[in-house]
Short mmCIF file of C-alpha atoms and ligand atoms in Angstrom, two decimals:
data_model
loop_
_atom_site.label_atom_id
_atom_site.label_comp_id
_atom_site.label_asym_id
_atom_site.label_seq_id
_atom_site.Cartn_x
_atom_site.Cartn_y
_atom_site.Cartn_z
CA MET A 1 12.75 190.81 -59.99
CA THR A 2 12.03 190.41 -56.29
CA LYS A 3 11.41 193.19 -53.81
CA ILE A 4 13.65 193.25 -50.74
CA ASN A 5 13.79 195.43 -47.64
CA VAL A 6 17.13 195.55 -45.88
CA LYS A 7 18.84 197.80 -43.41
CA VAL A 8 22.47 198.35 -44.32
CA ASP A 9 24.81 200.28 -42.01
CA GLY A 10 21.82 201.80 -40.29
CA VAL A 11 19.93 202.94 -43.41
CA SER A 12 16.77 201.18 -44.66
CA TYR A 13 16.54 200.31 -48.34
CA ALA A 14 13.68 198.92 -50.44
CA ASP A 15 14.99 197.58 -53.74
CA GLU A 16 14.18 195.31 -56.62
CA VAL A 17 16.80 192.61 -57.22
CA GLU A 18 17.15 189.59 -59.45
CA PRO A 19 17.00 186.47 -57.23
CA ARG A 20 20.45 185.43 -58.48
CA THR A 21 22.07 188.64 -57.17
CA LEU A 22 24.69 187.84 -54.54
CA LEU A 23 24.56 189.97 -51.40
CA VAL A 24 28.08 191.23 -52.09
CA HIS A 25 27.08 192.44 -55.55
CA TYR A 26 23.96 194.13 -54.17
CA LEU A 27 26.12 195.93 -51.59
CA ARG A 28 28.81 196.99 -54.04
CA GLU A 29 26.91 197.66 -57.22
CA GLN A 30 23.44 198.72 -56.11
CA LEU A 31 24.38 200.52 -52.86
CA GLY A 32 27.93 201.56 -53.76
CA LYS A 33 29.38 199.97 -50.61
CA VAL A 34 32.65 199.02 -52.26
CA GLY A 35 34.46 198.63 -48.93
CA THR A 36 33.34 194.98 -48.99
CA VAL A 37 35.44 193.15 -51.58
CA VAL A 38 35.45 189.86 -53.48
CA GLY A 39 38.63 187.83 -53.26
CA CYS A 40 37.74 184.39 -54.58
CA ASP A 41 35.21 182.27 -56.40
CA THR A 42 35.13 179.39 -53.94
CA SER A 43 33.81 180.83 -50.63
CA ASN A 44 37.22 180.31 -49.06
CA CYS A 45 38.85 183.74 -48.61
CA GLY A 46 36.43 185.65 -46.35
CA ALA A 47 37.31 189.04 -47.90
CA CYS A 48 33.58 189.63 -48.42
CA THR A 49 32.62 189.09 -44.73
CA VAL A 50 29.79 191.26 -43.37
CA ASP A 51 27.39 190.89 -40.45
CA LEU A 52 23.90 189.67 -41.27
CA ASP A 53 21.54 189.93 -38.31
CA GLY A 54 24.46 190.09 -35.92
CA ARG A 55 26.44 187.12 -37.27
CA SER A 56 29.38 187.13 -39.68
CA VAL A 57 28.66 185.69 -43.13
CA LYS A 58 30.45 185.50 -46.46
CA SER A 59 28.38 187.91 -48.55
CA CYS A 60 29.47 186.16 -51.76
CA THR A 61 27.68 183.04 -50.45
CA VAL A 62 24.36 184.66 -49.52
CA LEU A 63 21.74 185.77 -52.03
CA ALA A 64 20.45 189.32 -51.61
CA VAL A 65 16.91 187.88 -51.43
CA GLN A 66 17.98 185.81 -48.39
CA ALA A 67 18.83 189.05 -46.57
CA ASP A 68 15.28 190.38 -47.07
CA GLY A 69 13.96 191.74 -43.78
CA GLY A 70 17.44 191.59 -42.28
CA GLU A 71 20.08 193.95 -41.05
CA VAL A 72 23.55 194.11 -42.61
CA THR A 73 26.65 195.78 -41.22
CA THR A 74 29.60 196.27 -43.55
CA ILE A 75 33.09 197.61 -42.90
CA GLU A 76 31.71 201.01 -43.99
CA GLY A 77 29.28 201.07 -41.08
CA LEU A 78 31.82 200.65 -38.27
CA ALA A 79 33.27 204.14 -37.80
CA GLY A 80 31.38 206.60 -35.61
CA PRO A 81 29.63 209.74 -36.93
CA ASP A 82 32.79 211.84 -36.57
CA GLY A 83 34.93 209.21 -38.21
CA GLU A 84 36.33 207.73 -35.01
CA LEU A 85 37.33 204.16 -35.71
CA ASP A 86 35.74 201.05 -34.23
CA PRO A 87 38.10 199.52 -31.60
CA VAL A 88 39.01 196.64 -33.95
CA GLN A 89 39.76 199.06 -36.81
CA GLN A 90 41.87 201.13 -34.41
CA ALA A 91 43.76 198.02 -33.27
CA PHE A 92 44.50 197.01 -36.89
CA HIS A 93 45.77 200.52 -37.53
CA GLU A 94 48.01 200.60 -34.46
CA ASN A 95 49.42 197.09 -34.94
CA HIS A 96 50.13 197.47 -38.64
CA ALA A 97 47.83 194.50 -39.27
CA LEU A 98 47.74 194.97 -43.04
CA GLN A 99 50.07 194.95 -45.97
CA CYS A 100 48.18 195.29 -49.26
CA GLY A 101 44.94 195.68 -47.29
CA PHE A 102 42.76 193.50 -49.49
CA CYS A 103 41.83 190.99 -46.79
CA THR A 104 41.43 193.74 -44.17
CA PRO A 105 37.68 194.52 -44.38
CA GLY A 106 36.85 190.84 -44.01
CA MET A 107 39.49 190.27 -41.31
CA ILE A 108 38.11 193.16 -39.24
CA MET A 109 34.54 191.83 -39.57
CA ALA A 110 35.74 188.32 -38.59
CA VAL A 111 37.66 189.60 -35.56
CA ARG A 112 34.63 191.62 -34.41
CA ASP A 113 32.49 188.48 -34.66
CA LEU A 114 35.08 186.46 -32.73
CA LEU A 115 35.25 189.03 -29.92
CA ARG A 116 31.45 189.16 -29.70
CA GLU A 117 31.37 185.39 -29.10
CA ASN A 118 34.53 185.20 -27.03
CA PRO A 119 35.66 188.54 -25.54
CA ASN A 120 38.83 187.01 -24.11
CA PRO A 121 40.27 184.63 -26.71
CA SER A 122 43.60 182.80 -26.48
CA GLU A 123 45.99 183.05 -29.41
CA ASP A 124 44.77 179.66 -30.68
CA GLU A 125 41.16 180.75 -30.41
CA ILE A 126 41.96 183.89 -32.41
CA ARG A 127 43.61 181.81 -35.13
CA GLU A 128 40.59 179.51 -35.24
CA GLY A 129 38.18 182.45 -35.18
CA ILE A 130 39.72 183.86 -38.36
CA GLU A 131 40.17 180.50 -40.11
CA GLY A 132 37.59 181.53 -42.72
CA ASN A 133 39.76 184.48 -43.80
CA LEU A 134 42.88 184.20 -45.91
CA CYS A 135 45.61 186.86 -46.07
CA ARG A 136 47.46 186.50 -49.34
CA CYS A 137 50.25 188.70 -47.93
CA THR A 138 50.42 186.17 -45.05
CA GLY A 139 50.56 188.92 -42.43
CA TYR A 140 48.78 186.81 -39.83
CA GLN A 141 51.17 187.66 -36.98
CA ASN A 142 50.12 191.29 -36.79
CA ILE A 143 46.48 190.45 -37.44
CA VAL A 144 46.54 188.17 -34.38
CA ARG A 145 48.30 190.93 -32.40
CA ALA A 146 45.62 193.41 -33.42
CA ALA A 147 42.91 191.01 -32.28
CA GLN A 148 44.71 190.60 -28.95
CA ALA A 149 45.02 194.37 -28.60
CA ALA A 150 41.34 194.85 -29.40
CA ALA A 151 40.46 192.25 -26.78
CA GLY A 152 42.56 194.17 -24.29
CA VAL A 153 44.99 191.27 -23.97
CA LYS A 154 48.69 192.13 -23.76
CA SER A 155 50.66 190.41 -26.51
CA MET B 1 30.90 184.76 -61.15
CA ILE B 2 27.16 185.24 -60.99
CA PRO B 3 24.66 182.36 -61.01
CA ALA B 4 22.42 181.83 -64.04
CA PRO B 5 18.89 183.22 -63.57
CA PHE B 6 16.29 181.26 -61.61
CA GLU B 7 12.89 181.73 -60.03
CA TYR B 8 12.86 182.15 -56.26
CA VAL B 9 10.19 180.77 -53.91
CA ARG B 10 10.14 181.18 -50.15
CA PRO B 11 7.67 178.87 -48.39
CA SER B 12 6.94 179.28 -44.69
CA SER B 13 5.91 175.72 -43.80
CA VAL B 14 6.95 172.16 -44.65
CA ALA B 15 3.65 171.64 -46.50
CA GLU B 16 4.26 174.73 -48.66
CA ALA B 17 7.86 173.65 -49.26
CA VAL B 18 6.79 170.20 -50.45
CA SER B 19 4.23 171.62 -52.87
CA ALA B 20 6.71 174.27 -54.10
CA ILE B 21 9.41 171.70 -54.85
CA GLY B 22 6.80 169.49 -56.53
CA ALA B 23 5.55 172.39 -58.65
CA ALA B 24 9.11 173.33 -59.62
CA GLY B 25 9.53 169.95 -61.30
CA GLU B 26 12.79 168.27 -62.31
CA ASP B 27 14.90 171.42 -62.39
CA GLY B 28 13.82 172.74 -59.01
CA LYS B 29 16.32 172.77 -56.18
CA ILE B 30 16.07 173.25 -52.44
CA LEU B 31 18.11 176.08 -50.91
CA ALA B 32 19.02 175.60 -47.25
CA GLY B 33 22.04 177.53 -45.94
CA GLY B 34 23.43 177.87 -49.46
CA GLN B 35 26.99 177.11 -48.33
CA SER B 36 27.37 174.27 -50.83
CA LEU B 37 24.69 175.22 -53.35
CA ILE B 38 25.60 178.89 -53.92
CA PRO B 39 29.26 178.08 -54.75
CA VAL B 40 27.97 175.46 -57.22
CA LEU B 41 25.59 177.99 -58.82
CA ARG B 42 28.28 180.66 -58.93
CA LEU B 43 30.63 178.33 -60.78
CA ARG B 44 27.70 177.42 -63.08
CA LEU B 45 28.02 173.74 -62.29
CA ALA B 46 24.20 173.58 -61.99
CA TYR B 47 21.33 175.42 -63.66
CA PRO B 48 18.20 175.00 -61.54
CA THR B 49 15.16 176.87 -62.87
CA THR B 50 13.63 177.38 -59.42
CA LEU B 51 15.13 177.64 -55.95
CA VAL B 52 12.89 176.80 -53.01
CA ASP B 53 14.39 178.64 -50.01
CA LEU B 54 13.71 176.86 -46.70
CA GLY B 55 15.14 179.78 -44.71
CA ARG B 56 11.76 180.88 -43.36
CA VAL B 57 10.36 177.46 -42.46
CA ALA B 58 10.39 177.97 -38.69
CA GLU B 59 9.21 174.41 -37.90
CA MET B 60 12.47 173.06 -39.40
CA GLN B 61 14.69 175.03 -37.03
CA GLY B 62 15.96 174.09 -33.59
CA VAL B 63 16.49 171.01 -31.44
CA ARG B 64 13.89 169.35 -29.22
CA ASP B 65 13.67 166.49 -26.77
CA ASP B 66 11.46 163.59 -27.85
CA GLY B 67 11.87 161.01 -25.11
CA ASP B 68 14.34 158.41 -26.32
CA ALA B 69 15.74 160.70 -29.02
CA ILE B 70 16.63 164.31 -29.65
CA VAL B 71 15.25 165.77 -32.86
CA ILE B 72 17.41 168.21 -34.83
CA GLY B 73 15.51 170.34 -37.36
CA ALA B 74 17.14 170.13 -40.79
CA MET B 75 17.42 173.95 -40.95
CA THR B 76 19.26 174.28 -37.65
CA THR B 77 22.56 176.02 -38.45
CA HIS B 78 25.90 174.41 -37.64
CA HIS B 79 26.48 177.28 -35.20
CA ASP B 80 23.24 176.61 -33.33
CA VAL B 81 23.88 172.83 -33.25
CA MET B 82 27.34 173.45 -31.71
CA HIS B 83 25.86 175.57 -28.94
CA ASP B 84 22.69 173.59 -28.24
CA PRO B 85 22.35 172.21 -24.68
CA LEU B 86 20.42 169.06 -25.76
CA VAL B 87 23.10 168.22 -28.32
CA ALA B 88 25.79 168.81 -25.69
CA GLU B 89 24.04 166.48 -23.26
CA HIS B 90 22.94 163.64 -25.54
CA ALA B 91 25.15 163.80 -28.63
CA PRO B 92 28.42 165.61 -27.87
CA LEU B 93 29.93 163.79 -30.87
CA ILE B 94 27.70 165.90 -33.16
CA ALA B 95 28.74 169.14 -31.45
CA GLN B 96 32.42 168.21 -31.67
CA ALA B 97 32.32 167.20 -35.35
CA THR B 98 30.22 170.26 -36.27
CA GLY B 99 32.85 172.49 -34.65
CA THR B 100 35.42 171.17 -37.15
CA ILE B 101 33.29 172.12 -40.18
CA ALA B 102 34.57 175.02 -42.28
CA ASP B 103 34.82 178.34 -40.40
CA PRO B 104 32.56 180.59 -38.30
CA GLN B 105 31.00 182.38 -41.29
CA VAL B 106 30.06 179.12 -43.05
CA ARG B 107 28.77 177.65 -39.76
CA HIS B 108 26.51 180.68 -39.26
CA ARG B 109 24.66 179.89 -42.53
CA GLY B 110 25.21 176.17 -43.28
CA THR B 111 22.67 173.76 -41.84
CA PHE B 112 22.69 170.28 -40.30
CA GLY B 113 20.16 168.97 -42.83
CA GLY B 114 21.83 170.73 -45.76
CA ALA B 115 25.19 169.14 -45.05
CA LEU B 116 23.64 165.66 -44.75
CA SER B 117 21.47 166.09 -47.88
CA HIS B 118 24.45 167.33 -49.86
CA ALA B 119 26.25 164.05 -48.97
CA ASP B 120 29.75 165.13 -49.88
CA PRO B 121 31.93 162.16 -48.82
CA ALA B 122 34.45 164.65 -47.34
CA GLY B 123 31.68 166.18 -45.20
CA ASP B 124 31.94 165.40 -41.51
CA LEU B 125 28.37 164.75 -40.40
CA GLY B 126 27.59 161.61 -42.41
CA ALA B 127 30.03 159.36 -40.52
CA VAL B 128 28.72 160.79 -37.26
CA ALA B 129 25.07 160.15 -38.18
CA LEU B 130 25.98 156.62 -39.25
CA ALA B 131 27.82 155.83 -36.00
CA LEU B 132 24.97 157.29 -33.92
CA GLY B 133 22.33 155.34 -35.84
CA CYS B 134 20.33 158.49 -36.66
CA GLU B 135 16.98 158.38 -38.45
CA PHE B 136 16.24 160.84 -41.26
CA VAL B 137 12.68 162.17 -41.54
CA ALA B 138 11.61 163.22 -45.05
CA SER B 139 8.37 164.79 -46.29
CA GLY B 140 7.14 164.38 -49.84
CA PRO B 141 3.91 164.39 -51.82
CA GLY B 142 3.10 160.94 -50.40
CA GLY B 143 3.55 162.05 -46.78
CA GLU B 144 6.32 161.48 -44.28
CA ARG B 145 8.80 158.60 -44.04
CA ARG B 146 11.80 157.70 -41.90
CA ILE B 147 15.07 156.53 -43.39
CA ALA B 148 17.78 154.78 -41.34
CA ALA B 149 21.24 156.38 -41.59
CA SER B 150 22.55 153.06 -42.98
CA GLU B 151 20.07 153.41 -45.90
CA PHE B 152 20.44 157.16 -46.46
CA PHE B 153 23.77 157.55 -48.29
CA HIS B 154 23.69 155.97 -51.75
CA ASP B 155 26.70 157.39 -53.58
CA TYR B 156 28.81 160.52 -54.13
CA LEU B 157 26.40 163.48 -53.54
CA THR B 158 23.47 161.05 -53.76
CA THR B 159 21.04 160.10 -50.99
CA ALA B 160 17.79 158.18 -50.58
CA LEU B 161 15.84 161.46 -50.85
CA ALA B 162 13.63 161.68 -53.93
CA PRO B 163 13.88 164.95 -55.91
CA ASP B 164 10.50 166.05 -54.55
CA GLU B 165 11.29 165.18 -50.93
CA VAL B 166 12.41 167.54 -48.18
CA LEU B 167 14.56 166.33 -45.29
CA THR B 168 12.74 167.92 -42.35
CA GLN B 169 14.49 166.56 -39.27
CA VAL B 170 17.00 164.06 -37.99
CA ARG B 171 16.28 161.89 -34.96
CA VAL B 172 19.33 161.16 -32.83
CA PRO B 173 18.83 158.26 -30.39
CA LYS B 174 19.92 159.00 -26.83
CA LEU B 175 22.79 156.71 -25.96
CA GLY B 176 22.30 156.14 -22.26
CA ALA B 177 25.00 155.60 -19.67
CA GLY B 178 28.53 154.37 -20.30
CA TRP B 179 29.01 155.81 -23.79
CA SER B 180 31.74 158.26 -24.72
CA SER B 181 32.81 159.59 -28.09
CA HIS B 182 35.41 161.42 -30.13
CA TYR B 183 35.72 162.82 -33.68
CA GLU B 184 39.25 162.81 -35.09
CA LYS B 185 39.94 164.48 -38.41
CA PHE B 186 42.89 165.22 -40.63
CA ASN B 187 42.71 168.18 -43.00
CA ARG B 188 44.78 170.91 -44.60
CA VAL B 189 44.82 174.10 -42.54
CA ALA B 190 43.46 176.38 -45.27
CA GLN B 191 40.71 173.93 -46.24
CA ALA B 192 38.61 172.34 -43.52
CA TRP B 193 37.23 169.42 -45.56
CA SER B 194 38.34 166.07 -44.15
CA ILE B 195 41.07 164.18 -45.97
CA VAL B 196 39.93 161.42 -43.60
CA GLY B 197 37.79 161.67 -40.46
CA VAL B 198 36.85 159.09 -37.82
CA ALA B 199 33.78 159.20 -35.56
CA ALA B 200 34.17 156.86 -32.59
CA LEU B 201 31.53 155.89 -30.02
CA VAL B 202 32.55 153.54 -27.24
CA ARG B 203 30.62 151.94 -24.38
CA ARG B 204 32.74 150.83 -21.47
CA ASP B 205 31.84 148.19 -18.97
CA ASN B 206 34.05 147.27 -16.01
CA GLY B 207 37.16 148.73 -17.61
CA SER B 208 36.88 146.95 -20.95
CA ILE B 209 35.17 148.03 -24.16
CA ALA B 210 31.70 146.46 -24.37
CA GLU B 211 30.71 147.95 -27.70
CA ALA B 212 32.16 150.34 -30.28
CA ARG B 213 30.74 152.09 -33.31
CA ILE B 214 33.11 153.65 -35.81
CA GLY B 215 32.09 155.86 -38.75
CA LEU B 216 34.62 156.86 -41.43
CA THR B 217 34.61 160.11 -43.42
CA ASN B 218 35.97 160.18 -46.99
CA MET B 219 36.95 156.51 -47.16
CA GLY B 220 34.66 155.86 -50.13
CA SER B 221 31.88 157.54 -52.08
CA THR B 222 29.68 157.47 -48.95
CA PRO B 223 30.41 157.47 -45.23
CA VAL B 224 31.02 153.90 -44.00
CA ARG B 225 31.15 151.95 -40.74
CA ALA B 226 34.45 150.26 -39.88
CA ALA B 227 32.77 146.93 -39.12
CA ALA B 228 36.00 144.93 -38.66
CA VAL B 229 37.24 147.37 -36.02
CA GLU B 230 33.88 147.30 -34.26
CA SER B 231 33.94 143.51 -33.93
CA ALA B 232 37.61 143.48 -32.89
CA LEU B 233 36.83 145.99 -30.14
CA ALA B 234 33.75 144.24 -28.74
CA GLY B 235 34.77 142.90 -25.35
CA ALA B 236 38.40 143.99 -25.81
CA ASP B 237 40.50 145.80 -23.25
CA VAL B 238 42.01 149.23 -23.87
CA GLY B 239 45.42 147.66 -24.52
CA SER B 240 44.17 146.07 -27.74
CA VAL B 241 42.84 149.26 -29.38
CA ALA B 242 45.93 149.69 -31.55
CA ALA B 243 45.63 146.14 -32.94
CA ALA B 244 41.89 146.57 -33.60
CA ALA B 245 42.47 149.89 -35.39
CA GLU B 246 44.72 148.09 -37.90
CA HIS B 247 41.47 146.85 -39.49
CA ALA B 248 40.09 150.38 -40.06
CA ALA B 249 40.70 150.38 -43.81
CA ASP B 250 39.50 146.80 -44.42
CA GLY B 251 37.15 146.70 -47.39
CA THR B 252 37.32 150.46 -48.05
CA ASN B 253 37.75 152.06 -51.45
CA PRO B 254 38.88 155.63 -50.75
CA PRO B 255 39.39 158.27 -53.44
CA SER B 256 42.74 159.51 -54.75
CA ASP B 257 42.91 163.26 -55.24
CA LEU B 258 45.13 166.31 -54.66
CA SER B 259 44.96 165.79 -50.88
CA GLY B 260 46.13 162.20 -50.92
CA GLN B 261 46.25 158.84 -52.67
CA ALA B 262 44.01 155.95 -51.66
CA ASP B 263 46.76 154.06 -49.80
CA TYR B 264 47.63 157.21 -47.83
CA ARG B 265 43.97 157.55 -46.82
CA GLN B 266 43.95 153.91 -45.70
CA HIS B 267 47.01 154.60 -43.55
CA LEU B 268 45.31 157.70 -42.11
CA ALA B 269 42.15 155.71 -41.33
CA ARG B 270 44.17 153.26 -39.21
CA VAL B 271 46.08 155.99 -37.35
CA LEU B 272 43.05 158.22 -36.79
CA THR B 273 40.85 155.31 -35.66
CA LYS B 274 43.38 154.43 -32.98
CA ARG B 275 43.51 158.05 -31.85
CA ALA B 276 39.74 158.47 -31.92
CA VAL B 277 39.01 155.32 -29.90
CA LEU B 278 41.73 156.08 -27.34
CA ALA B 279 40.45 159.64 -26.98
CA ALA B 280 36.88 158.35 -26.59
CA VAL B 281 37.88 156.00 -23.76
CA GLY B 282 39.93 158.80 -22.23
CA SER B 283 43.42 157.31 -22.57
C1 FAD C 1 34.62 177.12 -47.45
C2 FAD C 1 33.75 175.94 -47.05
C3 FAD C 1 34.29 174.93 -46.27
C4 FAD C 1 33.51 173.84 -45.88
N1 FAD C 1 34.08 172.89 -45.08
C5 FAD C 1 33.34 171.83 -44.68
C6 FAD C 1 33.89 170.84 -43.82
O1 FAD C 1 35.03 170.92 -43.38
N2 FAD C 1 33.11 169.79 -43.46
C7 FAD C 1 31.81 169.69 -43.88
O2 FAD C 1 31.14 168.74 -43.49
N3 FAD C 1 31.25 170.62 -44.66
C8 FAD C 1 31.98 171.69 -45.06
N4 FAD C 1 31.40 172.65 -45.87
C9 FAD C 1 29.99 172.48 -46.30
C10 FAD C 1 29.03 172.98 -45.25
O3 FAD C 1 28.89 172.04 -44.21
C11 FAD C 1 27.63 173.25 -45.83
O4 FAD C 1 26.92 173.89 -44.83
C12 FAD C 1 26.84 172.04 -46.23
O5 FAD C 1 27.54 171.20 -47.10
C13 FAD C 1 25.57 172.42 -46.97
O6 FAD C 1 24.61 172.89 -46.09
P1 FAD C 1 23.69 174.10 -46.50
O7 FAD C 1 22.67 174.24 -45.44
O8 FAD C 1 24.51 175.29 -46.77
O9 FAD C 1 22.98 173.53 -47.81
P2 FAD C 1 22.80 174.11 -49.28
O10 FAD C 1 24.09 174.55 -49.83
O11 FAD C 1 21.69 175.10 -49.28
O12 FAD C 1 22.29 172.79 -50.01
C14 FAD C 1 23.17 171.72 -50.32
C15 FAD C 1 22.44 170.64 -51.11
O13 FAD C 1 21.52 169.92 -50.30
C16 FAD C 1 20.18 170.07 -50.75
N5 FAD C 1 19.37 170.28 -49.55
C17 FAD C 1 19.65 171.16 -48.55
N6 FAD C 1 18.75 171.06 -47.55
C18 FAD C 1 17.88 170.08 -47.92
C19 FAD C 1 16.73 169.51 -47.27
N7 FAD C 1 16.32 169.93 -46.05
N8 FAD C 1 16.05 168.53 -47.93
C20 FAD C 1 16.48 168.09 -49.15
N9 FAD C 1 17.56 168.60 -49.80
C21 FAD C 1 18.26 169.59 -49.19
C22 FAD C 1 20.20 171.27 -51.68
O14 FAD C 1 19.21 171.18 -52.68
C23 FAD C 1 21.60 171.19 -52.27
O15 FAD C 1 21.65 170.26 -53.31
C24 FAD C 1 32.15 173.76 -46.29
C25 FAD C 1 31.60 174.77 -47.09
C26 FAD C 1 32.39 175.86 -47.45
C27 FAD C 1 31.78 176.94 -48.29
S1 FES C 2 34.87 186.45 -51.90
FE1 FES C 2 33.57 185.60 -50.43
S2 FES C 2 34.80 184.07 -49.57
FE2 FES C 2 36.11 184.85 -51.09
S1 FES C 3 47.13 192.30 -46.27
FE1 FES C 3 47.28 191.64 -48.31
S2 FES C 3 45.88 190.00 -48.33
FE2 FES C 3 46.04 190.41 -46.25
#
């Protein structure tokens, strides 16, 4: 076992983990943060996307020990203290940017990362920004609209 | 799935990394960004007993100017390479090709040195390093050595690096005036890996092409130079690019897989070489 210190959604944790523990499994099983989901076995789907030290990563493709000393934000850490949604969450809600909802936590984290890097993206830039995230329901049209709405761009 | 158990070591210098990988023995493995290795471990395609994580080796991160070359630390992430001002100035081909790799999440973790060490023939950086004439700097128990790009790629997922060697940095020669470049790649939308990719570097002189260097991605078990195209382009005018590009697949032995048969890849190599060279010369 290896000792790690991580801050997740604003709370500091000191835990023992096996080195082989994936960050996503640490989040879900050890911390109970089941908002972050696993959608594939090949690092392709992006459903497990979280922020690690301010950058989006696929938490199924990071070891928990690699996050030692770092700061993680999951979908569960976005809403404000009174439950008010993050602007990207709100935009997904208003634009009906989900069908089954399985890809949604990762999509929202990917769109937040995109808007951090490029606050005013074109439609093509949005599509490229979320190229690491697959929607099995293929509802990309409304996801792109939500990203445009969150960026304050009229669709 | 979950990887099989392993020991985890996290050195903080190149010297510590070299001794850790030596101590780990045959079944030790280096962990860089993990974007190729962790999927392999998860699918239990490999069972290393020790992982040596280079993530905290600060001296292997970043890009610096070294006179006639820029030096890219092996642990510099794809994302940082894409946004680096020295890369933009002296090797825009690297920035362009890196921008086509995978997706933002993978580029935040995956590293320049990790991608080259992994040596997947569908990976984009090998052909670029070959065309640029990069030099690979490796540290091992016997000290440091430099390996030319043309000597680095041995076979599918196999390089000149010994099991106890660490790739520490890659030296990219500055090209000087008159050179321009383009990376052209063909891939499925949901899967960024190249079916075929072409890295073109062209030096123009008085309107004609003085010199060209062409690297091909996924046209064999290693990246290759399209030597016949290079000689056909030397001294040629822009009007003869299409004819020169017809030689792009000469002597190649590309794979056949779900994304395409070998003859289809040879066709793609010819088409993409024409596009890459024309884009490089700005026509
Ligand atoms: C979904 C997905 C899509 C991708 N698409 C593309 C693509 O389109 N084009 C492309 O080029 N790549 C692609 N990649 C691969 C990506 O570029 C990886 O970043 C790269 O292959 C491995 O880099 P890494 O730093 O993550 O290395 P790791 O996964 O940590 O290591 C890879 C291998 O190299 C060895 N190694 C790593 N660093 C060193 C070193 N410094 N010295 C010696 N050995 C070392 C490791 O032991 C291991 O065997 C993709 C990956 C994923 C997950
Ligand atoms: S679960 Fe991480 S990419 Fe699919
Ligand atoms: S809404 Fe079902 S996978 Fe995207």
